Coordinates of C-alpha atoms in Angstrom, one line a residue:
M288 CA 18.7 -38.1 6.7
Q289 CA 20.7 -35.7 9.0
G290 CA 20.9 -33.5 6.7
Y291 CA 17.7 -33.4 6.1
I292 CA 17.3 -32.6 9.3
A293 CA 20.0 -30.1 9.7
K294 CA 18.6 -27.7 7.7
R295 CA 15.9 -27.6 9.0
I296 CA 17.3 -26.8 12.9
L297 CA 18.8 -24.0 11.1
I298 CA 16.0 -22.8 9.2
A299 CA 14.1 -22.9 11.9
I300 CA 16.7 -20.8 14.1
F301 CA 17.2 -18.1 11.5
T302 CA 13.3 -17.4 11.3
I303 CA 13.2 -16.8 15.4
F304 CA 16.3 -14.9 15.2
A305 CA 14.4 -12.4 12.4
V306 CA 11.1 -12.0 14.5
M307 CA 12.9 -11.7 17.5
T308 CA 14.6 -8.6 15.2
V309 CA 11.4 -7.1 13.6
V310 CA 9.7 -7.6 17.6
F311 CA 12.1 -5.4 19.7
F312 CA 12.4 -2.2 16.2
V313 CA 8.0 -3.1 15.7
F314 CA 7.2 -2.0 19.3
R315 CA 10.7 0.5 20.3
L316 CA 9.4 2.4 16.4
G317 CA 5.8 2.9 18.2
P318 CA 4.2 6.3 18.7
A319 CA 3.5 5.3 22.4
D320 CA 6.5 6.3 25.0
P321 CA 6.2 3.0 28.3
V322 CA 7.9 6.7 30.4
A323 CA 4.6 8.2 30.0
V324 CA 2.4 4.9 30.1
M325 CA 4.5 4.6 33.5
L326 CA 4.2 7.8 35.6
S327 CA 1.9 9.2 37.8
P328 CA 0.3 12.7 36.6
N329 CA 2.3 14.6 38.5
A330 CA 5.6 13.4 37.7
T331 CA 8.0 15.7 37.4
P332 CA 10.5 16.6 34.0
Q333 CA 13.5 14.8 35.8
D334 CA 11.2 11.7 36.7
A335 CA 10.6 10.6 33.5
E336 CA 14.0 11.0 33.3
N337 CA 15.5 8.9 35.5
L338 CA 12.3 6.1 34.0
T339 CA 14.0 6.7 31.0
K340 CA 17.5 6.2 32.2
K341 CA 16.8 2.7 34.0
F342 CA 15.6 1.2 31.6
G343 CA 18.5 2.1 28.9
L344 CA 15.4 3.8 26.5
D345 CA 18.1 7.3 26.3
K346 CA 20.7 5.2 24.8
P347 CA 20.2 5.1 20.2
L348 CA 17.7 2.2 19.2
I349 CA 20.9 0.5 17.7
I350 CA 22.7 0.5 21.2
Q351 CA 19.7 -0.7 22.5
Y352 CA 19.2 -4.0 19.9
G353 CA 22.8 -4.5 20.2
N354 CA 22.1 -4.8 24.1
F355 CA 19.0 -6.9 23.6
L356 CA 21.5 -9.8 21.6
K357 CA 23.8 -8.9 24.3
N358 CA 21.4 -9.8 26.8
V359 CA 19.1 -12.9 25.4
S360 CA 22.7 -14.7 24.7
K361 CA 22.9 -14.4 28.3
G362 CA 18.8 -15.8 28.4
D363 CA 18.1 -12.6 30.6
F364 CA 14.7 -11.4 27.8
G365 CA 14.7 -7.5 30.1
T366 CA 13.0 -6.6 32.7
S367 CA 9.4 -6.1 33.0
F368 CA 8.2 -2.3 33.4
R369 CA 5.7 -2.9 35.1
F370 CA 6.3 -5.5 37.3
N371 CA 10.4 -3.9 38.1
E372 CA 11.3 -7.7 37.8
P373 CA 12.6 -10.0 35.3
A374 CA 9.8 -10.7 32.1
L375 CA 11.1 -14.0 31.2
K376 CA 9.9 -14.5 35.1
V377 CA 6.8 -13.0 35.1
L378 CA 5.6 -14.9 32.4
F379 CA 6.2 -18.5 33.9
E380 CA 4.5 -17.8 36.6
R381 CA 1.3 -16.9 34.2
F382 CA 2.3 -20.5 32.4
P383 CA 0.8 -22.4 34.3
A384 CA -2.7 -21.1 34.2
T385 CA -2.1 -21.3 30.4
L386 CA -1.2 -24.6 30.2
K387 CA -4.2 -26.1 31.9
L388 CA -6.7 -24.6 29.3
G389 CA -3.9 -25.5 26.9
L390 CA -4.2 -29.1 27.3
A391 CA -7.9 -28.8 27.6
A392 CA -8.5 -27.2 24.5
F393 CA -6.3 -29.8 23.1
F394 CA -7.9 -32.9 24.4
V395 CA -11.3 -31.2 23.2
S396 CA -10.0 -30.0 19.6
V397 CA -8.4 -33.4 18.3
S398 CA -10.9 -36.2 19.8
M399 CA -14.3 -34.4 18.6
G400 CA -12.8 -32.9 15.5
L401 CA -11.0 -36.7 14.7
C402 CA -14.3 -38.8 14.7
L403 CA -16.8 -35.5 13.6
G404 CA -14.4 -36.4 10.9
I405 CA -13.9 -40.3 10.1
L406 CA -18.0 -40.7 11.6
S407 CA -18.5 -38.5 9.0
A408 CA -16.5 -40.0 5.9
V409 CA -16.8 -43.4 6.8
K410 CA -20.9 -41.7 6.3
P411 CA -21.3 -40.0 4.1
D412 CA -23.9 -37.8 3.8
S413 CA -25.9 -38.9 6.8
I414 CA -27.4 -36.9 9.9
I415 CA -23.9 -37.6 11.0
D416 CA -22.0 -36.1 8.2
R417 CA -24.2 -33.0 8.7
L418 CA -24.0 -32.7 11.5
G419 CA -21.0 -32.5 11.3
R420 CA -20.0 -30.3 8.1
L421 CA -23.2 -27.8 10.2
L422 CA -20.6 -27.2 13.0
A423 CA -17.3 -27.2 10.7
L424 CA -18.9 -24.3 9.5
A425 CA -20.4 -22.5 12.0
G426 CA -16.3 -22.8 13.7
M427 CA -14.6 -21.3 10.6
S428 CA -17.2 -18.5 10.5
L429 CA -17.9 -17.6 14.3
P430 CA -14.5 -15.1 16.4
S431 CA -13.5 -16.7 19.4
F432 CA -14.4 -13.4 20.8
W433 CA -18.3 -13.0 20.0
V434 CA -18.2 -16.7 20.9
G435 CA -16.9 -16.2 24.4
V436 CA -19.6 -13.2 24.9
M437 CA -22.6 -15.2 23.7
L438 CA -21.2 -17.8 25.9
I439 CA -20.8 -15.0 29.0
L440 CA -24.3 -14.0 28.5
F441 CA -26.1 -17.8 27.9
F442 CA -24.5 -19.6 30.6
G443 CA -23.5 -17.6 33.3
V444 CA -25.5 -14.6 32.7
T445 CA -29.3 -15.9 31.9
L446 CA -29.5 -19.8 32.9
R447 CA -26.3 -19.3 35.6
W448 CA -24.9 -22.3 35.2
L449 CA -21.3 -21.7 34.9
P450 CA -19.5 -19.3 36.7
I451 CA -18.2 -16.6 34.3
A452 CA -14.3 -15.5 35.2
G453 CA -11.2 -16.5 37.4
R454 CA -10.2 -20.2 37.4
G455 CA -10.5 -22.2 40.5
T456 CA -12.7 -25.8 40.5
A457 CA -13.2 -28.0 37.3
M458 CA -16.4 -25.6 36.5
H459 CA -14.4 -22.7 35.5
Y460 CA -13.1 -25.0 33.0
V461 CA -16.2 -25.2 30.5
M462 CA -16.8 -21.8 28.6
P463 CA -13.3 -21.2 27.8
T464 CA -12.6 -24.3 27.3
L465 CA -14.9 -24.2 24.5
C466 CA -14.6 -21.3 23.2
M467 CA -10.7 -22.7 22.3
S468 CA -12.2 -25.6 20.5
L469 CA -14.5 -24.5 18.6
Y470 CA -12.6 -23.3 15.5
P471 CA -9.4 -26.7 15.7
I472 CA -12.9 -28.3 16.2
A473 CA -13.9 -26.9 13.2
L474 CA -10.9 -27.2 11.5
I475 CA -9.7 -31.0 12.4
T476 CA -13.4 -32.2 11.5
R477 CA -13.0 -31.0 6.9
L478 CA -9.3 -31.9 7.3
S479 CA -10.0 -35.3 8.5
R480 CA -13.1 -35.9 6.7
S481 CA -12.1 -34.4 3.5
S482 CA -8.3 -36.3 3.9
M483 CA -10.5 -40.2 5.0
L484 CA -13.0 -40.1 1.7
D485 CA -9.5 -39.8 -0.8
A486 CA -8.8 -42.3 1.4
L487 CA -11.5 -44.7 1.5
K488 CA -12.0 -44.2 -2.0
S489 CA -8.6 -45.8 -2.6
D490 CA -7.2 -49.4 -4.4
Y491 CA -4.8 -50.5 -0.8
V492 CA -8.7 -50.1 0.7
T493 CA -10.8 -51.5 -1.8
M494 CA -8.5 -54.4 -2.1
A495 CA -8.1 -54.6 1.8
R496 CA -11.8 -54.8 2.0
I497 CA -12.3 -57.5 -1.0
K498 CA -10.1 -60.0 1.5
G499 CA -12.1 -59.2 4.2
V500 CA -10.5 -57.6 6.8
P501 CA -13.1 -56.3 9.4
E502 CA -14.5 -53.1 8.7
F503 CA -13.0 -51.6 11.5
Y504 CA -9.4 -52.2 10.5
V505 CA -9.6 -50.3 7.2
I506 CA -11.1 -47.6 8.4
M507 CA -7.9 -47.3 10.9
L508 CA -5.3 -49.0 10.0
H509 CA -5.4 -48.7 6.2
A510 CA -7.6 -45.3 5.3
F511 CA -6.5 -43.9 8.6
K512 CA -3.1 -44.0 8.9
N513 CA -2.2 -42.9 5.3
A514 CA -4.6 -40.1 5.7
A515 CA -3.4 -38.7 8.8
I516 CA -0.1 -37.0 7.2
P517 CA -2.3 -33.7 6.7
V518 CA -4.1 -34.1 9.8
I519 CA -1.1 -34.3 11.8
T520 CA 0.5 -30.8 10.3
V521 CA -3.1 -29.4 11.5
I522 CA -2.7 -31.0 15.0
F523 CA 0.8 -30.3 16.0
G524 CA 0.4 -26.8 14.8
L525 CA -3.1 -26.3 17.0
F526 CA -1.6 -26.9 20.6
G527 CA 0.7 -24.1 19.8
A528 CA -2.0 -22.1 18.8
L529 CA -4.1 -23.0 21.4
M530 CA -1.6 -23.1 24.8
V531 CA -0.4 -19.1 23.7
G532 CA -2.2 -18.1 20.9
S533 CA -5.7 -18.1 21.7
A534 CA -5.1 -17.9 24.3
V535 CA -5.6 -13.6 24.4
V536 CA -7.8 -13.6 23.3
V537 CA -9.8 -15.8 25.2
E538 CA -8.3 -15.6 28.8
Y539 CA -8.6 -11.5 28.5
I540 CA -12.5 -12.6 27.3
F541 CA -12.3 -14.5 30.4
S542 CA -10.0 -13.2 33.5
W543 CA -8.1 -16.6 33.3
P544 CA -5.0 -15.9 34.4
G545 CA -3.0 -16.8 32.4
I546 CA -0.4 -15.4 29.6
G547 CA -2.8 -14.3 27.6
R548 CA -4.2 -12.3 29.3
L549 CA -0.9 -10.7 31.3
V550 CA 0.2 -10.0 27.4
M551 CA -3.1 -7.6 26.9
E552 CA -2.3 -6.3 30.5
S553 CA 1.2 -4.8 29.4
Y554 CA 0.8 -4.1 25.7
F555 CA -2.0 -1.5 26.5
A556 CA 0.3 -0.5 29.2
R557 CA 3.6 -0.7 26.9
D558 CA 5.2 -3.7 28.3
Y559 CA 8.2 -4.2 25.7
P560 CA 10.1 -7.2 26.8
V561 CA 6.9 -9.0 28.7
V562 CA 5.2 -8.4 25.3
Q563 CA 8.5 -9.6 23.2
I564 CA 9.8 -12.3 25.3
F565 CA 5.7 -13.1 24.4
V566 CA 6.1 -13.2 20.8
I567 CA 10.0 -15.0 20.9
F568 CA 8.0 -17.5 23.0
V569 CA 5.4 -18.4 20.3
T570 CA 7.4 -17.8 17.9
F571 CA 9.2 -20.9 19.5
V572 CA 7.0 -23.4 20.4
V573 CA 5.8 -23.0 16.5
V574 CA 8.1 -23.3 15.4
S575 CA 9.7 -26.0 17.0
L576 CA 6.4 -28.3 16.3
N577 CA 7.0 -27.9 12.7
L578 CA 10.2 -28.7 13.1
I579 CA 9.6 -32.1 14.9
V580 CA 6.3 -31.9 12.1
D581 CA 8.9 -32.4 9.2
I582 CA 11.0 -35.4 11.1
V583 CA 8.4 -36.7 11.9
Y584 CA 7.1 -36.4 8.0
A585 CA 10.4 -38.2 7.0
Y586 CA 10.3 -40.8 8.8
I587 CA 6.0 -41.5 7.6
D588 CA 7.1 -40.5 3.8
P589 CA 10.6 -41.3 3.2
R590 CA 10.1 -39.8 -0.2
I591 CA 10.0 -35.9 1.6
R592 CA 13.1 -36.6 2.5
Y593 CA 14.7 -37.2 -0.6
Q594 CA 13.1 -33.4 -2.5

C-alpha cells in the first residue's frame, strides 16, 4: 500500500511541475507585451525600458525560467504587474469569495444530482426519471455563459427578483450558484443513475430482497454503496472544478469579486504572474483531489492497489 501511495505522489508532483513549466513558457512566448499594456499612451521609451527591467522581462527566457523556479522554491510566485504586490497575496485575497460560492454550488450539485440519479434508477420511466433525464440533457448541452445571461435577463431584469451583480446578501448567491451547478447536476445525475441501474440488477441486491431486507436499506446500503465508486471520482473532481474552474466564467458574468473575475481581468491586462499562480493553484487542487480519490479507491477496492 505504501508503494502505491508513493507512486501516486510522485506522479502528482511531476504533473504539477510539468504544468508549471508549460504555463510559464506559453505566457512568455505569447505575442502580447505586458509592458505595452501597463504603460500610459504618453510614456517614453525610457519608461518602457525601466518597467521591463523592474519585472525582469529584459533577461533571456531561460534565465527568467531559472529565476522563476528559484523563487517558487521559496514560495515566491512573482509580483503582480497591475497591483505591484505578490501574486499569491493578490489571489488569496479574492479566494474566500470564490470558496463560498464554490461550496454553495458543490452542495447543490451533489445533493440534487444524487437525489435525482437515485430516484430515476429506483423508478425507471416514471415522471421523476423523465424529468431527471431532461434536466441532465439540458445541463450537459447548455453553456454556462448562456445560462448566466438568460438568468440575468429573466430573474434580474424582467422579474427583478434577484440582484444581477456583486456579492452581499444571500440573494446574490442564487443565480451564480444555479449557473455553476447546472452542468454538475446533470453529470452526477446521469452517472449515479447508470451506476445504480447496474447495481440494482446485481445478484446481491436480489438476494437482499429475498431475505426481506427493507427496500431503503437495499437501495442505500447494498446498491448505492457498490455504485458509489465512479460517482466519488466525479464528486471529488467537481469540487476543484467548481471552486476554481467554472468560477472564471460565472464570476465574470455576475461581477462576483472572486479569483475567477480576477484572472479574467489579469489575462486581458497581461498580468502573467497572477494568471500563472491561478493555473498552478488549479492544477494543485485537481491533482490533490485525484490523489485522494486514488487512495480512497485503494481502500474501497483492494484489487486496485495490486494492479
